[in-house]
Short mmCIF file of C-alpha atoms in Angstrom, two decimals:
data_model
loop_
_atom_site.label_atom_id
_atom_site.label_comp_id
_atom_site.label_asym_id
_atom_site.label_seq_id
_atom_site.Cartn_x
_atom_site.Cartn_y
_atom_site.Cartn_z
CA MET A 1 206.74 30.68 83.11
CA ILE A 2 206.86 34.42 82.35
CA SER A 3 209.65 35.60 80.11
CA LYS A 4 211.79 38.65 80.99
CA ARG A 5 210.27 40.52 78.00
CA GLU A 6 206.69 39.83 79.25
CA LEU A 7 207.61 40.90 82.78
CA LEU A 8 209.09 44.20 81.61
CA ALA A 9 206.01 44.87 79.43
CA GLY A 10 203.72 44.30 82.42
CA LEU A 11 205.72 46.61 84.70
CA THR A 12 205.70 49.34 82.03
CA ALA A 13 201.90 49.09 81.67
CA THR A 14 201.41 49.30 85.46
CA ALA A 15 203.61 52.40 85.68
CA SER A 16 201.67 54.01 82.85
CA LEU A 17 198.35 53.39 84.62
CA ALA A 18 199.70 54.83 87.87
CA ALA A 19 200.65 58.01 86.06
CA LEU A 20 197.20 58.52 84.56
CA PRO A 21 195.65 60.67 87.37
CA SER A 22 198.46 63.27 87.31
CA MET A 23 198.53 63.24 83.52
CA ALA A 24 194.76 63.72 83.44
CA MET A 25 195.02 66.73 85.72
CA ALA A 26 197.63 68.30 83.52
CA GLN A 27 195.82 67.60 80.26
CA SER A 28 192.12 67.70 81.14
CA PRO A 29 190.37 71.02 80.51
CA ALA A 30 188.22 70.61 83.62
CA VAL A 31 188.35 68.72 86.91
CA GLY A 32 185.50 69.35 89.37
CA GLY A 33 184.27 72.24 87.24
CA ALA A 34 187.58 74.14 87.36
CA ASN A 35 189.97 74.72 84.49
CA LEU A 36 193.27 73.15 85.57
CA ARG A 37 195.19 73.19 82.31
CA GLY A 38 198.66 74.38 83.18
CA ALA A 39 197.70 75.09 86.80
CA LEU A 40 200.48 75.71 89.30
CA ASP A 41 200.14 73.33 92.23
CA ALA A 42 200.36 75.35 95.45
CA ARG A 43 202.00 72.58 97.46
CA ALA A 44 204.73 72.21 94.88
CA HIS A 45 205.56 75.85 95.61
CA GLY A 46 205.70 75.50 99.39
CA VAL A 47 202.10 76.46 100.20
CA THR A 48 200.94 73.88 102.72
CA PRO A 49 197.83 73.42 104.87
CA GLU A 50 198.24 74.77 108.38
CA GLY A 51 201.41 76.49 107.19
CA GLY A 52 200.65 79.80 108.92
CA ALA A 53 202.05 83.18 107.91
CA ALA A 54 204.99 81.68 106.02
CA SER A 55 202.63 79.68 103.83
CA GLN A 56 200.53 82.79 103.12
CA ARG A 57 203.62 84.73 102.01
CA LYS A 58 204.45 81.94 99.59
CA LEU A 59 200.85 81.93 98.36
CA ILE A 60 200.99 85.67 97.67
CA ARG A 61 204.16 85.26 95.60
CA LEU A 62 202.67 82.29 93.76
CA LEU A 63 199.47 84.20 92.91
CA GLN A 64 201.50 87.09 91.56
CA ASP A 65 203.74 84.84 89.47
CA ALA A 66 200.77 82.87 88.12
CA ALA A 67 198.84 86.02 87.26
CA ARG A 68 201.76 87.33 85.21
CA GLN A 69 201.69 84.06 83.26
CA ASN A 70 197.87 83.95 82.98
CA LEU A 71 197.87 80.60 84.81
CA PRO A 72 195.56 79.33 87.58
CA VAL A 73 196.78 78.29 91.01
CA PHE A 74 195.51 74.93 92.23
CA LEU A 75 194.96 74.45 95.98
CA PRO A 76 194.99 70.76 96.94
CA PRO A 77 192.62 69.70 99.73
CA GLY A 78 193.36 71.12 103.17
CA ASN A 79 192.92 74.19 105.36
CA TYR A 80 194.97 77.26 104.38
CA SER A 81 194.88 80.12 106.90
CA VAL A 82 194.83 83.62 105.34
CA SER A 83 194.02 87.23 106.18
CA ASN A 84 194.19 90.38 104.07
CA LEU A 85 195.05 88.30 101.02
CA ASP A 86 195.35 90.72 98.09
CA LEU A 87 194.37 89.15 94.77
CA PRO A 88 196.38 90.54 91.84
CA ASP A 89 194.88 91.34 88.45
CA GLY A 90 194.55 88.10 86.54
CA CYS A 91 194.39 86.00 89.70
CA ARG A 92 192.82 82.56 89.25
CA ILE A 93 192.43 80.25 92.25
CA THR A 94 190.84 76.83 91.97
CA GLY A 95 190.68 73.69 94.07
CA ILE A 96 188.63 70.62 94.90
CA ALA A 97 185.09 71.68 95.81
CA GLY A 98 184.35 71.22 99.50
CA ALA A 99 187.90 70.14 100.32
CA SER A 100 190.21 73.04 99.40
CA ARG A 101 189.59 75.54 102.18
CA LEU A 102 190.77 79.09 102.78
CA VAL A 103 190.19 79.81 106.48
CA TYR A 104 190.16 83.33 107.94
CA SER A 105 192.92 83.80 110.50
CA GLY A 106 191.33 86.88 112.02
CA GLU A 107 192.88 90.14 110.85
CA GLY A 108 191.20 92.73 108.59
CA SER A 109 189.29 91.15 105.73
CA MET A 110 190.05 87.76 104.21
CA LEU A 111 190.24 88.15 100.41
CA ARG A 112 190.32 91.50 98.60
CA ALA A 113 191.03 92.98 95.20
CA GLU A 114 191.02 96.51 93.84
CA SER A 115 190.79 97.77 90.24
CA ALA A 116 191.50 94.47 88.51
CA ARG A 117 190.43 93.53 85.01
CA ARG A 118 189.90 89.83 85.77
CA ILE A 119 189.62 87.67 88.91
CA GLU A 120 188.51 84.01 88.99
CA LEU A 121 187.68 81.90 92.05
CA SER A 122 186.32 78.38 91.67
CA ASP A 123 185.80 75.20 93.68
CA ILE A 124 187.13 76.52 96.99
CA VAL A 125 185.67 77.02 100.46
CA ILE A 126 186.07 80.45 102.03
CA ASP A 127 185.40 80.07 105.75
CA GLY A 128 185.27 83.07 108.09
CA GLY A 129 185.08 80.90 111.19
CA ASN A 130 182.67 83.49 112.68
CA ARG A 131 185.69 85.58 113.65
CA PRO A 132 185.04 89.34 113.82
CA LEU A 133 186.24 91.31 110.81
CA THR A 134 188.68 93.93 112.02
CA GLY A 135 189.59 97.42 110.86
CA ASP A 136 187.32 98.83 108.16
CA ALA A 137 186.73 95.48 106.44
CA PRO A 138 183.11 95.46 105.17
CA ALA A 139 183.04 91.78 104.23
CA LEU A 140 184.86 88.48 104.35
CA VAL A 141 185.51 88.81 100.60
CA ARG A 142 185.67 92.38 99.22
CA LEU A 143 186.25 92.90 95.51
CA SER A 144 186.18 96.40 94.03
CA GLY A 145 186.48 97.59 90.46
CA VAL A 146 186.77 94.12 88.89
CA SER A 147 185.36 94.32 85.38
CA GLU A 148 185.50 90.57 84.63
CA LEU A 149 184.75 88.68 87.82
CA PHE A 150 184.02 84.97 87.87
CA ILE A 151 183.16 83.21 91.16
CA GLU A 152 181.91 79.69 90.59
CA ASN A 153 181.08 76.64 92.70
CA CYS A 154 182.57 78.11 95.87
CA ALA A 155 181.29 78.04 99.44
CA ILE A 156 181.42 81.28 101.43
CA THR A 157 180.44 80.63 105.00
CA ASN A 158 180.58 81.79 108.62
CA ALA A 159 181.17 85.48 107.92
CA ASN A 160 180.91 87.70 110.97
CA GLY A 161 179.56 90.48 108.73
CA THR A 162 178.84 90.31 105.00
CA GLY A 163 179.97 87.25 103.08
CA LEU A 164 180.72 88.67 99.63
CA SER A 165 180.90 92.40 98.85
CA LEU A 166 181.20 93.50 95.21
CA GLU A 167 181.71 97.15 94.32
CA ARG A 168 181.75 98.32 90.69
CA CYS A 169 182.06 94.76 89.41
CA GLY A 170 180.83 92.93 86.32
CA GLY A 171 180.93 89.27 85.38
CA ARG A 172 179.30 86.21 86.93
CA VAL A 173 178.65 84.80 90.38
CA GLU A 174 177.35 81.31 89.72
CA ARG A 175 176.51 78.07 91.57
CA ASN A 176 177.99 79.18 94.90
CA ARG A 177 176.77 78.41 98.40
CA ILE A 178 176.72 81.47 100.69
CA THR A 179 175.63 80.67 104.23
CA GLU A 180 175.61 81.98 107.78
CA ALA A 181 176.67 85.57 107.21
CA SER A 182 175.74 87.65 110.24
CA ASP A 183 174.87 90.60 107.96
CA TYR A 184 174.31 90.15 104.18
CA GLY A 185 175.08 87.14 102.03
CA LEU A 186 175.98 89.00 98.83
CA TYR A 187 176.09 92.81 98.58
CA ALA A 188 176.66 94.24 95.08
CA VAL A 189 176.81 98.00 94.57
CA GLN A 190 177.34 100.00 91.37
CA SER A 191 177.44 96.83 89.30
CA ALA A 192 177.96 96.75 85.55
CA ASP A 193 175.93 93.97 83.91
CA LEU A 194 176.57 91.47 86.68
CA SER A 195 174.94 88.01 86.63
CA ILE A 196 174.04 86.32 89.93
CA THR A 197 172.85 82.87 88.91
CA GLY A 198 172.17 79.50 90.46
CA ASN A 199 173.47 80.29 93.93
CA SER A 200 172.20 79.07 97.29
CA VAL A 201 172.05 81.82 99.93
CA SER A 202 170.76 80.96 103.39
CA ASP A 203 170.80 81.74 107.10
CA CYS A 204 171.91 85.36 106.83
CA GLY A 205 171.31 87.98 109.53
CA ASN A 206 170.01 90.99 107.59
CA GLY A 207 169.71 90.21 103.88
CA GLY A 208 170.32 87.64 101.18
CA ILE A 209 171.21 89.14 97.77
CA LEU A 210 171.40 92.95 97.60
CA VAL A 211 171.80 94.92 94.36
CA HIS A 212 172.26 98.60 95.21
CA ARG A 213 173.57 101.84 93.73
CA TRP A 214 174.82 104.99 95.41
CA GLU A 215 172.71 107.06 93.02
CA LYS A 216 169.76 105.92 90.94
CA GLY A 217 170.80 104.70 87.49
CA LYS A 218 171.30 101.85 85.06
CA ASP A 219 172.59 98.67 86.64
CA GLY A 220 171.61 95.75 84.41
CA THR A 221 172.18 92.98 86.95
CA ILE A 222 170.45 89.63 86.35
CA VAL A 223 169.41 87.68 89.47
CA THR A 224 168.09 84.34 88.32
CA GLY A 225 167.73 80.73 89.42
CA ASN A 226 168.91 81.28 92.99
CA ARG A 227 167.65 79.62 96.16
CA VAL A 228 167.38 82.08 99.05
CA SER A 229 166.11 80.94 102.44
CA ARG A 230 165.98 81.81 106.12
CA ILE A 231 166.84 85.51 105.95
CA ALA A 232 166.50 87.31 109.30
CA SER A 233 166.28 90.96 110.29
CA THR A 234 168.57 91.20 113.29
CA ASN A 235 168.83 94.99 112.88
CA GLY A 236 165.04 95.36 113.11
CA GLY A 237 163.36 98.16 111.15
CA THR A 238 160.30 98.16 108.88
CA GLY A 239 161.83 96.76 105.71
CA GLN A 240 165.36 98.10 105.45
CA TYR A 241 166.61 94.67 106.50
CA GLY A 242 165.34 91.14 106.27
CA ASN A 243 164.80 90.92 102.49
CA ALA A 244 165.84 87.86 100.50
CA ILE A 245 166.48 89.84 97.29
CA ASN A 246 166.67 93.62 97.58
CA LEU A 247 167.13 96.21 94.81
CA PHE A 248 167.82 99.85 95.67
CA ARG A 249 168.15 102.57 93.01
CA ALA A 250 169.23 99.89 90.52
CA ASP A 251 167.47 100.24 87.15
CA ASN A 252 167.05 97.63 84.38
CA VAL A 253 167.41 94.63 86.67
CA ILE A 254 165.88 91.19 86.05
CA VAL A 255 164.84 89.02 89.00
CA SER A 256 163.49 85.73 87.67
CA GLY A 257 163.12 82.06 88.45
CA ASN A 258 164.29 82.29 92.06
CA HIS A 259 163.07 80.02 94.86
CA ILE A 260 162.69 82.10 98.02
CA SER A 261 161.44 81.06 101.46
CA ASP A 262 161.33 82.34 105.03
CA ALA A 263 162.39 85.96 104.60
CA ALA A 264 161.70 88.11 107.66
CA PHE A 265 160.34 90.87 105.41
CA SER A 266 160.15 90.62 101.60
CA ALA A 267 161.07 87.83 99.25
CA ILE A 268 161.79 90.51 96.61
CA ARG A 269 161.90 94.21 97.45
CA ALA A 270 162.61 96.77 94.71
CA ASN A 271 163.03 100.27 96.13
CA SER A 272 163.40 103.13 93.62
CA ALA A 273 164.31 100.60 90.90
CA SER A 274 162.95 101.46 87.46
CA ASN A 275 162.37 99.08 84.54
CA VAL A 276 162.55 96.10 86.87
CA MET A 277 161.31 92.69 85.74
CA ILE A 278 160.18 90.37 88.54
CA ALA A 279 159.02 87.17 86.89
CA ASP A 280 158.39 83.49 87.62
CA ASN A 281 159.66 83.50 91.19
CA HIS A 282 158.46 81.12 93.90
CA CYS A 283 157.98 83.01 97.18
CA THR A 284 156.83 81.29 100.37
CA SER A 285 156.59 82.30 104.02
CA SER A 286 157.44 86.01 103.75
CA GLY A 287 157.16 88.01 106.97
CA GLU A 288 155.81 91.21 105.39
CA THR A 289 155.05 92.02 101.72
CA ALA A 290 156.29 89.18 99.52
CA ILE A 291 156.97 91.25 96.37
CA TYR A 292 157.41 95.01 96.61
CA ALA A 293 157.95 97.75 94.03
CA GLU A 294 158.03 100.99 95.99
CA PHE A 295 159.06 104.64 96.13
CA ALA A 296 160.63 106.46 93.17
CA PHE A 297 160.37 103.98 90.30
CA GLU A 298 159.01 104.15 86.77
CA GLY A 299 158.33 100.79 85.21
CA ALA A 300 157.83 97.43 86.93
CA MET A 301 156.72 94.20 85.29
CA ILE A 302 155.59 91.64 87.86
CA SER A 303 154.36 88.42 86.27
CA GLY A 304 154.03 84.69 86.76
CA ASN A 305 155.06 84.65 90.42
CA ILE A 306 153.74 82.35 93.14
CA VAL A 307 153.24 83.91 96.57
CA ASP A 308 152.11 81.54 99.32
CA GLY A 309 152.19 82.84 102.88
CA ALA A 310 152.88 86.52 103.62
CA ALA A 311 151.38 89.51 105.41
CA ASN A 312 150.77 91.14 102.00
CA GLY A 313 151.17 89.60 98.57
CA ILE A 314 152.28 92.10 95.89
CA SER A 315 152.49 95.88 96.42
CA VAL A 316 153.24 98.42 93.67
CA VAL A 317 152.90 101.68 95.54
CA ASN A 318 154.22 105.08 96.66
CA PHE A 319 152.78 107.18 93.85
CA ASN A 320 153.29 110.07 96.29
CA GLU A 321 157.05 109.47 95.85
CA GLY A 322 156.87 108.99 92.08
CA GLY A 323 156.17 105.25 92.00
CA ARG A 324 154.23 104.54 88.80
CA LEU A 325 153.91 102.53 85.59
CA ALA A 326 153.56 98.78 86.00
CA THR A 327 151.93 95.56 84.89
CA VAL A 328 150.91 92.92 87.42
CA SER A 329 149.77 89.82 85.56
CA GLY A 330 149.42 86.08 85.87
CA ASN A 331 150.45 85.84 89.51
CA MET A 332 149.04 83.49 92.12
CA VAL A 333 148.77 85.00 95.62
CA ARG A 334 147.37 83.04 98.54
CA ASN A 335 147.28 82.45 102.28
CA LEU A 336 147.88 85.95 103.61
CA ARG A 337 147.55 87.05 107.22
CA LEU A 338 146.45 90.11 109.17
CA VAL A 339 149.63 90.52 111.21
CA GLY A 340 153.11 91.62 110.14
CA PRO A 341 156.55 91.88 111.70
CA TYR A 342 155.92 95.29 113.31
CA VAL A 343 153.14 97.42 114.78
CA LEU A 344 152.76 100.77 113.04
CA ASP A 345 149.87 103.22 112.80
CA GLY A 346 148.41 103.02 109.31
CA ALA A 347 150.05 99.71 108.41
CA ILE A 348 147.69 97.40 106.52
CA PHE A 349 148.23 93.66 106.30
CA GLY A 350 146.21 90.88 104.75
CA VAL A 351 146.04 92.37 101.21
CA GLY A 352 146.56 90.35 98.03
CA ILE A 353 147.65 92.91 95.39
CA SER A 354 147.95 96.69 95.91
CA VAL A 355 148.60 99.20 93.10
CA GLU A 356 148.29 102.96 92.67
CA ALA A 357 149.23 104.56 89.34
CA ASP A 358 149.42 103.80 85.61
CA THR A 359 149.13 100.08 86.22
CA ALA A 360 147.32 97.13 84.59
CA VAL A 361 146.33 94.31 86.95
CA THR A 362 145.17 91.35 84.90
CA GLY A 363 144.81 87.58 85.04
CA ASN A 364 145.84 87.13 88.67
CA VAL A 365 144.40 84.61 91.12
CA ILE A 366 144.09 85.67 94.77
CA GLU A 367 142.87 83.32 97.48
CA ASN A 368 142.56 83.74 101.23
CA ALA A 369 143.28 87.45 101.63
CA PRO A 370 141.66 88.25 104.98
CA PHE A 371 141.55 92.04 104.54
CA TRP A 372 141.38 93.06 100.85
CA GLY A 373 141.89 90.91 97.76
CA LEU A 374 142.70 93.86 95.48
CA ALA A 375 143.55 97.37 96.67
CA LEU A 376 143.40 100.07 94.00
CA GLY A 377 144.79 103.40 95.16
CA PHE A 378 145.01 105.00 98.57
CA GLY A 379 143.47 108.39 99.25
CA PRO A 380 144.15 110.67 96.25
CA TYR A 381 146.90 108.35 94.96
CA LEU A 382 144.97 106.55 92.23
CA ARG A 383 145.44 107.15 88.50
CA ASN A 384 145.00 105.11 85.33
CA VAL A 385 144.49 101.68 86.88
CA THR A 386 142.74 98.72 85.28
CA ALA A 387 141.81 95.54 87.14
CA THR A 388 140.49 93.01 84.62
CA GLY A 389 140.14 89.25 84.41
CA ASN A 390 141.24 88.51 87.97
CA ILE A 391 139.86 85.87 90.33
CA VAL A 392 139.48 86.75 94.00
CA ARG A 393 138.07 84.20 96.40
CA GLN A 394 137.91 83.98 100.18
CA ALA A 395 138.64 87.60 100.98
CA GLY A 396 137.43 90.09 103.56
CA THR A 397 136.67 92.56 100.76
CA GLY A 398 137.12 91.52 97.14
CA CYS A 399 138.39 94.88 95.85
CA ALA A 400 138.94 98.12 97.77
CA VAL A 401 139.09 101.15 95.47
CA SER A 402 139.79 104.72 96.48
CA VAL A 403 136.93 107.20 96.13
CA ALA A 404 138.79 110.02 97.88
CA ASP A 405 139.08 113.42 96.24
CA GLY A 406 141.85 113.36 93.61
CA ALA A 407 141.45 109.71 92.58
CA VAL A 408 141.03 109.35 88.80
CA SER A 409 140.56 106.93 85.86
CA THR A 410 139.96 103.41 87.15
CA VAL A 411 138.40 100.40 85.40
CA ILE A 412 137.29 97.28 87.30
CA ALA A 413 135.89 94.82 84.80
CA ASN A 414 135.29 91.13 84.12
CA ASN A 415 136.64 89.87 87.42
CA ILE A 416 135.26 86.97 89.47
CA PHE A 417 134.67 87.45 93.20
CA GLN A 418 133.72 84.45 95.33
CA SER A 419 133.22 84.19 99.08
CA VAL A 420 133.96 87.84 99.83
CA GLN A 421 132.67 88.64 103.31
CA ARG A 422 132.11 92.42 103.23
CA GLY A 423 131.40 92.79 99.53
CA ALA A 424 132.98 92.47 96.10
CA ILE A 425 133.92 96.10 95.34
CA ILE A 426 133.82 98.75 98.06
CA GLY A 427 134.92 102.38 97.83
CA TYR A 428 137.28 103.67 100.51
CA ARG A 429 138.42 107.07 101.63
CA TRP A 430 141.81 106.26 103.03
CA ASN A 431 141.18 103.43 105.53
CA ASP A 432 137.45 104.00 105.91
CA ALA A 433 134.74 102.29 103.87
CA ALA A 434 132.65 104.99 102.14
CA THR A 435 130.23 103.00 99.94
CA GLY A 436 128.23 99.86 99.75
CA ASP A 437 129.07 97.09 97.31
CA LEU A 438 129.66 98.93 94.02
CA ALA A 439 129.44 95.63 92.13
CA LYS A 440 125.70 95.81 92.86
CA GLY A 441 125.35 99.46 91.81
CA GLY A 442 126.15 103.00 92.86
CA ALA A 443 129.34 103.44 90.84
CA ASP A 444 127.65 106.18 88.79
CA GLY A 445 128.24 108.57 91.67
CA PHE A 446 132.00 108.36 91.09
CA PRO A 447 132.99 109.65 87.63
CA HIS A 448 136.50 108.22 87.85
CA LEU A 449 135.18 104.63 88.14
CA THR A 450 134.09 102.23 85.41
CA ILE A 451 132.75 99.02 86.95
CA GLU A 452 131.24 96.41 84.64
CA GLY A 453 131.04 92.71 83.80
CA ASN A 454 132.09 91.40 87.20
CA ARG A 455 130.65 88.19 88.61
CA VAL A 456 130.00 87.74 92.32
CA SER A 457 129.16 84.41 93.96
#
């Protein structure tokens, strides 16, 4: 027999256990990666899945009220249709990852913010449904002038245009999944010490992660630990599109530890980007040059990268446009091919590492480069280059070095060349071979060359 006192005690304990989930949400500092302490539940304020325009109006009011109180808004699982949703300063939206979904209803952009100090988005899905963006909307999510931006553990998908556009923003974009944007996955311009870390970006039409500036200058973005794959070039061109990670005019940027595969053009392309560090990236199946530092840059450190499968491996070029000052060290480059994604007079494919001015090339391993293993200079564009301690095997020519008028100050020393078909070191005037194998002798006729201590087998 159970006494009345024992029965009441049991019922009280059961009620307490039933209340634990809601109490945990209110008291726990994190659920699913999102901070829910004090969060305002959207459904409790009339915001319901499939609620249409009325639900969006309620969501706008709720976001404004929550921002004034510095509180997050919690979206329970479900599909919430929105368009032209303006995020107020201090807006914080969180949900259950993979289940709380904002779905584009097809007018203008989807989410936008202008001149806000702080915006936070976490654990939500932002789905464009492949509906065309209307008006002048540049992206599914467009945030401008946000000094403290935090986007974490979100999915941004099915954008008929760019997925995420950031203009003049700082902060962090971390652990998000950005997929199936018809244009760019993430486009950041005029950033201020932005971190783009641990994201997965895939199946985008014209570019993966872009870090640009309107005018050349300090940017300071860090792009690290991302996975970028299957980036197409639907707009065509010869390198303007189709790059997994692309820097343009952005100085002082770090690109490190990224895993990149199947880019139509470059895995990493830095155009007019000075003081760039490109380190420890894994780059496979690039359509053109896997790693590029080009045009008007001063300062590029390219080290510790793996390149497997590309038309060209690593190019540090365009001294004619001011491109100079670099180190290329400790990289492994292999399995290159003689064809690229376009046919152009003067285009050269099948080259392991190409450099032109004020550059040290040391400690690299190049294998299976069907045209040239190393390419030092082009025409008169060769100055202050050293190639030392490299291994080149299975190449058409081990090292092509410019002997055209105007080429100066080049050292090729202590390298190993194995299985090089046309010779270990051959002088070129532009595209035409002009010497025999200088590793065997004859370098004395070219005062700008020092060739010594190389081994050929």
